[in-house]
């Protein structure tokens, strides 16, 4: 979608500018309607508006960005109408990550609310431009433009405002969202900072002298992290390991993170982590206990990790991933069901030894910690591990490009 040519000289409104602004206004109204239809249909398994709604939203975002840039060149654009459209379009996109962190499973309802507000804003746009509840095309006419002309000082100020204030503010906000997401979904067992990702292992003790170590893990990380963790395992401990089995061959491919690890200079957990100092024991379930929808999604994700993303695979993943029931089932199978099984194994292990190590994925830690605390344990110590360093990733990416 290309912006109209800019009239550097002259004050009269250019026909292509009017055409562009009307296309943006019409696209905003169409996107509002499609977003509402898609949001309402997302409560069911059949979602006929998913593809066209995503396309309309993408086109609207591009149009809003172009229109915002045009404001620096063309002051005659009526800001009282198009600034709200631009701020809404970009603002909702920036707000979605924050909403998803704390209200992930309420996103279908939130999407409906946002679509209704966008429709209301679109209605206000029509009412305001037409001077009432009448419909005339075009919505934006020559009398709506102020007739201002291009000015270099104004463009320079606009460029500085965005380069030194708007873009840095957006960057800081997105970094904050990422930090909050890591902290929230790991229950405080992971920390994201400027240097990388730090894991916080917690030692829990109980009045009877029993000790449980909860160690957050990542499928890929620094080789030094896995080595340091392996050496810290007490020799008299039972180590409850993560790793679902597939005795009935329900998965079409073997899950491997080697391709991802090699591309960014990190190591895969299953190759580097060797808990040889304690007594290792698998404490996970078999994939046959997962629902059919979970298995379907897992096979798609594993194919993506193993072979890379083809257009067909990505399209199928996006379609399957928009089913709220499938997402809830995936969350239940991958986290809740496995955590419940692990906690049973943990209780059994505590009858056999004094110290139990639980090196499981960081996403499991909030549920496991809640179960441990409910069994009378309290946090006694914390130990930090640098799991990933951004400089390692940067070095891996640079070396990968050089090959």
Coordinates of C-alpha atoms in Angstrom, one line a residue:
X1 CA 0.0 0.0 0.0
X2 CA 1.8 3.1 -1.3
X3 CA 1.3 6.7 0.1
X4 CA 0.1 9.4 -2.3
X5 CA 2.7 11.7 -3.8
X6 CA 3.6 14.8 -1.7
X7 CA 2.9 18.3 -3.0
X8 CA 6.0 20.1 -1.7
X9 CA 4.8 23.4 -3.1
X10 CA 1.3 24.9 -3.1
X11 CA -1.4 24.9 -0.5
X12 CA -4.3 23.3 -2.3
X13 CA -5.4 19.8 -1.3
X14 CA -4.1 17.1 -3.6
X15 CA -6.7 14.7 -5.0
X16 CA -4.5 11.7 -4.1
X17 CA -4.3 12.9 -0.5
X18 CA -8.1 12.9 -0.2
X19 CA -8.3 9.4 -1.8
X20 CA -5.7 8.1 0.6
X21 CA -7.4 9.5 3.7
X22 CA -10.8 8.1 2.7
X23 CA -9.2 4.7 2.1
X24 CA -7.7 4.8 5.6
X25 CA -11.1 5.8 7.1
X26 CA -12.9 3.1 5.2
X27 CA -10.3 0.5 6.2
X28 CA -10.7 1.5 9.8
X29 CA -14.5 0.9 9.6
X30 CA -14.1 -2.4 7.8
X31 CA -11.5 -3.6 10.2
X32 CA -13.7 -2.7 13.2
X33 CA -16.6 -4.8 11.8
X34 CA -14.4 -7.8 10.9
X35 CA -12.7 -7.7 14.3
X36 CA -16.0 -7.8 16.1
X37 CA -17.2 -10.7 13.9
X38 CA -14.0 -12.6 14.4
X39 CA -14.0 -11.9 18.2
X40 CA -17.5 -13.2 18.5
X41 CA -16.8 -16.3 16.4
X42 CA -13.7 -17.1 18.5
X43 CA -15.9 -18.5 21.2
X44 CA -16.7 -21.4 18.9
X45 CA -14.5 -23.9 17.1
X46 CA -15.3 -22.5 13.6
X47 CA -13.8 -19.2 12.9
X48 CA -14.6 -18.1 9.3
X49 CA -13.4 -14.5 9.7
X50 CA -9.9 -15.2 11.2
X51 CA -7.9 -14.9 7.9
X52 CA -9.7 -11.9 6.5
X53 CA -9.7 -10.1 9.8
X54 CA -6.0 -10.6 10.3
X55 CA -5.4 -9.3 6.8
X56 CA -7.5 -6.2 7.4
X57 CA -5.7 -5.5 10.7
X58 CA -2.3 -5.7 9.0
X59 CA -3.4 -3.4 6.2
X60 CA -4.8 -0.9 8.7
X61 CA -1.6 -1.0 10.7
X62 CA 0.5 -0.2 7.6
X63 CA -2.0 2.5 6.5
X64 CA -1.9 4.1 10.0
X65 CA 1.9 4.1 10.1
X66 CA 2.1 5.7 6.6
X67 CA -0.5 8.3 7.5
X68 CA 1.4 9.2 10.7
X69 CA 4.6 9.7 8.6
X70 CA 2.6 11.8 6.1
X71 CA 1.6 14.2 8.9
X72 CA 5.2 15.3 9.1
X73 CA 5.2 16.3 5.5
X74 CA 1.6 17.3 5.0
X75 CA 0.1 19.5 7.8
X76 CA -3.2 19.8 6.1
X77 CA -4.2 16.2 7.3
X78 CA -7.1 16.7 9.8
X79 CA -5.5 15.5 13.0
X80 CA -8.7 15.7 15.0
X81 CA -9.9 12.6 13.1
X82 CA -6.8 10.8 12.1
X83 CA -4.7 11.0 15.2
X84 CA -7.4 9.1 17.2
X85 CA -7.4 6.5 14.4
X86 CA -3.6 6.2 14.4
X87 CA -3.3 6.2 18.2
X88 CA -6.0 3.5 18.5
X89 CA -4.6 1.3 15.8
X90 CA -1.0 1.4 17.1
X91 CA -2.0 1.7 20.8
X92 CA -4.1 -1.5 20.8
X93 CA -1.2 -3.4 19.1
X94 CA 1.1 -2.2 21.9
X95 CA -1.4 -2.9 24.6
X96 CA -2.1 -6.5 23.6
X97 CA 1.2 -8.0 24.9
X98 CA 0.6 -6.5 28.4
X99 CA -3.0 -7.7 28.4
X100 CA -1.9 -11.2 27.3
X101 CA 0.5 -11.5 30.2
X102 CA -2.1 -11.1 33.0
X103 CA -5.4 -12.0 31.3
X104 CA -4.3 -14.6 28.7
X105 CA -7.5 -16.7 28.9
X106 CA -9.7 -13.7 29.0
X107 CA -8.4 -12.4 25.6
X108 CA -11.5 -13.5 23.7
X109 CA -13.7 -11.3 25.9
X110 CA -11.1 -8.5 25.8
X111 CA -11.1 -8.7 22.0
X112 CA -14.8 -8.3 21.8
X113 CA -14.6 -5.2 24.1
X114 CA -11.8 -3.7 22.0
X115 CA -13.8 -4.3 18.7
X116 CA -16.9 -2.6 20.2
X117 CA -14.8 0.4 21.2
X118 CA -13.3 0.5 17.7
X119 CA -16.7 0.4 16.1
X120 CA -17.8 3.3 18.4
X121 CA -14.7 5.3 17.4
X122 CA -15.6 4.6 13.7
X123 CA -19.1 5.8 14.3
X124 CA -17.8 9.0 15.9
X125 CA -15.6 9.4 12.8
X126 CA -18.6 9.1 10.5
X127 CA -20.8 11.4 12.6
X128 CA -18.0 14.0 13.0
X129 CA -17.1 14.2 9.4
X130 CA -20.7 14.2 8.1
X131 CA -22.0 16.6 10.7
X132 CA -24.6 14.1 11.9
X133 CA -25.9 10.6 11.2
X134 CA -25.8 10.8 7.5
X135 CA -23.7 8.9 5.0
X136 CA -21.9 10.7 2.2
X137 CA -19.0 9.5 0.2
X138 CA -16.3 10.6 0.3
X139 CA -16.1 10.9 4.1
X140 CA -13.1 13.3 3.9
X141 CA -13.6 16.2 1.5
X142 CA -11.5 19.2 0.4
X143 CA -13.1 21.5 3.0
X144 CA -11.8 19.3 5.8
X145 CA -8.2 19.9 4.9
X146 CA -6.5 23.0 6.4
X147 CA -4.4 23.8 3.3
X148 CA -1.1 24.0 5.1
X149 CA 2.1 23.5 3.1
X150 CA 5.4 21.7 3.6
X151 CA 7.9 23.3 6.0
X152 CA 11.4 21.9 6.7
X153 CA 11.6 23.1 10.3
X154 CA 8.3 21.3 11.0
X155 CA 9.6 18.1 9.4
X156 CA 12.8 18.3 11.4
X157 CA 10.9 18.7 14.7
X158 CA 8.6 15.8 13.8
X159 CA 11.6 13.6 13.0
X160 CA 13.4 14.5 16.2
X161 CA 10.3 13.9 18.3
X162 CA 9.9 10.4 16.9
X163 CA 13.6 9.5 16.9
X164 CA 14.4 10.7 20.4
X165 CA 11.1 10.3 22.2
X166 CA 8.5 8.1 20.6
X167 CA 10.7 5.2 19.3
X168 CA 12.8 5.0 22.5
X169 CA 9.6 5.0 24.6
X170 CA 8.1 2.2 22.6
X171 CA 11.4 0.2 22.9
X172 CA 11.4 0.7 26.7
X173 CA 7.8 -0.3 27.0
X174 CA 8.3 -3.5 24.9
X175 CA 11.4 -4.4 27.0
X176 CA 9.3 -3.9 30.2
X177 CA 6.5 -6.1 28.8
X178 CA 9.1 -8.8 28.1
X179 CA 10.5 -8.5 31.6
X180 CA 7.1 -8.7 33.2
X181 CA 6.2 -11.7 31.0
X182 CA 9.3 -13.7 32.0
X183 CA 8.7 -12.9 35.7
X184 CA 5.0 -13.6 35.6
X185 CA 5.0 -16.9 33.7
X186 CA 7.9 -18.2 35.7
X187 CA 6.5 -17.2 39.1
X188 CA 9.6 -15.2 39.8
X189 CA 12.0 -18.1 39.1
X190 CA 13.5 -16.3 36.0
X191 CA 14.8 -12.8 35.7
X192 CA 15.4 -10.9 32.4
X193 CA 17.9 -8.1 32.4
X194 CA 20.2 -6.3 30.0
X195 CA 22.8 -9.1 30.2
X196 CA 20.5 -12.1 29.6
X197 CA 18.3 -14.5 31.5
X198 CA 19.0 -15.5 35.1
X199 CA 17.4 -18.5 36.8
X200 CA 16.7 -18.4 40.5
X201 CA 16.8 -21.8 42.2
X202 CA 14.9 -22.0 45.5
X203 CA 15.7 -24.4 48.4
X204 CA 12.6 -25.3 50.4
X205 CA 12.8 -26.8 53.9
X206 CA 10.2 -28.4 56.2
X207 CA 10.0 -28.8 59.9
X208 CA 10.8 -32.6 59.6
X209 CA 14.2 -31.8 57.9
X210 CA 13.1 -32.6 54.4
X211 CA 14.6 -30.4 51.6
X212 CA 13.3 -29.7 48.1
X213 CA 15.3 -27.8 45.5
X214 CA 13.3 -26.3 42.7
X215 CA 15.6 -25.4 39.8
X216 CA 14.1 -23.6 36.7
X217 CA 15.4 -25.0 33.5
X218 CA 15.4 -24.0 29.8
X219 CA 15.6 -26.4 26.8
X220 CA 18.5 -24.4 25.5
X221 CA 21.1 -22.4 27.5
X222 CA 24.7 -21.8 28.3
X223 CA 26.9 -24.9 28.6
X224 CA 28.4 -23.4 31.7
X225 CA 25.0 -23.3 33.3
X226 CA 24.3 -27.0 32.8
X227 CA 27.7 -27.9 34.0
X228 CA 27.5 -25.7 37.2
X229 CA 24.0 -27.1 38.0
X230 CA 25.2 -30.7 37.5
X231 CA 28.1 -30.2 39.9
X232 CA 25.8 -28.6 42.6
X233 CA 23.5 -31.7 42.9
X234 CA 23.9 -33.3 46.3
X235 CA 25.1 -36.9 46.1
X236 CA 22.5 -38.2 48.5
X237 CA 19.5 -36.6 46.6
X238 CA 16.9 -38.0 44.3
X239 CA 16.7 -36.0 41.0
X240 CA 13.2 -35.9 39.5
X241 CA 13.7 -35.4 35.8
X242 CA 11.4 -33.8 33.2
X243 CA 10.7 -35.5 29.9
X244 CA 7.5 -37.0 28.6
X245 CA 7.6 -40.5 27.1
X246 CA 6.0 -41.7 23.9
X247 CA 5.5 -45.4 24.4
X248 CA 2.6 -45.5 21.9
X249 CA 4.3 -43.5 19.2
X250 CA 1.8 -40.7 19.2
X251 CA 4.3 -38.1 18.1
X252 CA 5.3 -38.0 14.4
X253 CA 8.8 -36.6 15.0
X254 CA 11.3 -36.5 17.8
X255 CA 11.3 -33.1 19.6
X256 CA 14.7 -31.5 19.3
X257 CA 15.9 -28.0 20.0
X258 CA 19.3 -28.6 18.5
X259 CA 18.5 -26.6 15.3
X260 CA 17.5 -23.6 17.4
X261 CA 20.4 -23.9 19.8
X262 CA 23.0 -24.1 17.1
X263 CA 21.6 -21.0 15.3
X264 CA 22.1 -18.8 18.4
X265 CA 25.3 -20.3 19.8
X266 CA 23.7 -22.1 22.8
X267 CA 23.5 -25.7 23.9
X268 CA 20.6 -28.1 24.2
X269 CA 19.7 -29.3 27.7
X270 CA 19.4 -33.0 26.9
X271 CA 23.0 -33.0 25.6
X272 CA 24.6 -30.9 28.3
X273 CA 22.7 -31.6 31.5
X274 CA 24.0 -34.8 33.2
X275 CA 22.7 -35.2 36.8
X276 CA 25.3 -37.9 37.7
X277 CA 25.8 -36.9 41.3
X278 CA 22.4 -37.8 42.6
X279 CA 19.9 -40.6 41.8
X280 CA 18.1 -39.5 38.6
X281 CA 14.5 -40.6 38.1
X282 CA 12.0 -39.7 35.4
X283 CA 8.9 -38.1 37.0
X284 CA 6.9 -37.2 33.8
X285 CA 3.9 -38.7 32.1
X286 CA 3.4 -40.3 28.7
X287 CA 2.0 -38.2 25.8
X288 CA -0.8 -40.8 25.4
X289 CA -2.4 -39.0 28.4
X290 CA -2.7 -35.8 26.3
X291 CA -5.9 -34.8 24.5
X292 CA -6.2 -35.3 20.7
X293 CA -6.1 -31.5 20.2
X294 CA -2.9 -31.2 22.3
X295 CA -1.3 -34.0 20.3
X296 CA -2.3 -32.3 17.0
X297 CA -0.7 -29.0 18.1
X298 CA 2.4 -30.7 19.5
X299 CA 3.0 -32.5 16.2
X300 CA 2.8 -29.2 14.4
X301 CA 5.1 -27.4 16.8
X302 CA 7.6 -30.3 16.7
X303 CA 7.5 -30.3 12.9
X304 CA 8.3 -26.5 13.0
X305 CA 11.2 -27.0 15.3
X306 CA 12.6 -30.0 13.3
X307 CA 12.1 -28.9 9.7
X308 CA 11.6 -25.1 9.9
X309 CA 8.4 -23.2 9.0
X310 CA 6.8 -23.7 5.6
X311 CA 3.9 -21.4 4.6
X312 CA 1.5 -24.4 4.9
X313 CA 2.8 -25.3 8.4
X314 CA 2.6 -21.8 9.7
X315 CA -0.9 -21.3 8.3
X316 CA -2.1 -24.5 10.0
X317 CA -0.4 -23.5 13.3
X318 CA -2.1 -20.1 13.2
X319 CA -5.5 -21.7 12.5
X320 CA -5.2 -24.4 15.2
X321 CA -3.8 -21.8 17.7
X322 CA -6.9 -19.7 17.5
X323 CA -9.1 -22.3 19.0
X324 CA -9.6 -21.3 22.7
X325 CA -10.5 -24.8 23.7
X326 CA -7.4 -26.2 22.1
X327 CA -5.2 -23.6 23.9
X328 CA -6.8 -24.3 27.3
X329 CA -6.4 -28.0 26.7
X330 CA -2.8 -27.5 25.7
X331 CA -2.1 -25.5 28.9
X332 CA -3.8 -28.1 31.0
X333 CA -1.9 -31.0 29.5
X334 CA 1.5 -29.5 29.3
X335 CA 1.5 -27.8 32.7
X336 CA -1.3 -28.7 35.1
X337 CA -1.5 -32.4 34.4
X338 CA 2.3 -32.9 34.4
X339 CA 2.7 -30.8 37.6
X340 CA 0.1 -32.9 39.4
X341 CA 1.9 -36.1 38.4
X342 CA 5.3 -34.6 39.5
X343 CA 3.9 -33.6 42.9
X344 CA 2.8 -37.2 43.5
X345 CA 6.3 -38.4 42.5
X346 CA 7.8 -35.8 44.8
X347 CA 5.8 -37.0 47.8
X348 CA 6.9 -40.6 47.1
X349 CA 10.6 -39.5 46.8
X350 CA 10.5 -37.7 50.1
X351 CA 9.6 -41.0 51.8
X352 CA 12.9 -42.4 50.4
X353 CA 15.4 -39.6 51.0
X354 CA 15.9 -36.3 52.7
X355 CA 16.8 -34.1 49.6
X356 CA 14.9 -34.0 46.3
X357 CA 16.1 -32.0 43.3
X358 CA 13.4 -30.8 40.8
X359 CA 15.1 -29.4 37.7
X360 CA 12.1 -28.7 35.5
X361 CA 11.1 -26.1 33.0
X362 CA 10.6 -22.6 34.3
X363 CA 7.0 -22.5 33.2
X364 CA 6.2 -25.4 35.5
X365 CA 7.7 -23.7 38.6
X366 CA 4.7 -21.6 39.8
X367 CA 2.5 -24.7 40.0
X368 CA 5.1 -26.9 41.5
X369 CA 6.1 -24.2 44.0
X370 CA 2.4 -23.8 45.1
X371 CA 2.2 -27.6 45.6
X372 CA 5.4 -27.7 47.6
X373 CA 4.4 -24.8 49.8
X374 CA 0.9 -26.3 50.4
X375 CA 2.8 -29.4 51.8
X376 CA 4.4 -27.3 54.5
X377 CA 7.7 -26.2 52.9
X378 CA 9.1 -22.7 53.0
X379 CA 11.8 -21.0 51.1
X380 CA 15.1 -21.1 52.9
X381 CA 17.7 -20.2 50.3
X382 CA 18.0 -18.9 46.8
X383 CA 20.8 -19.4 44.3
X384 CA 21.2 -17.6 40.9
X385 CA 22.4 -19.2 37.7
X386 CA 23.1 -17.2 34.5
X387 CA 21.3 -19.4 32.0
X388 CA 21.6 -17.3 28.9
X389 CA 23.8 -14.4 28.0
X390 CA 22.8 -12.1 25.2
X391 CA 26.4 -11.7 24.1
X392 CA 26.5 -15.4 23.4
X393 CA 23.4 -15.2 21.3
X394 CA 24.8 -12.2 19.5
X395 CA 28.1 -14.0 18.8
X396 CA 26.2 -17.1 17.6
X397 CA 24.1 -15.0 15.2
X398 CA 27.1 -13.2 13.8
X399 CA 29.1 -16.4 13.3
X400 CA 26.0 -18.0 11.7
X401 CA 25.7 -15.2 9.2
X402 CA 29.3 -15.5 8.4
X403 CA 29.0 -19.2 7.4

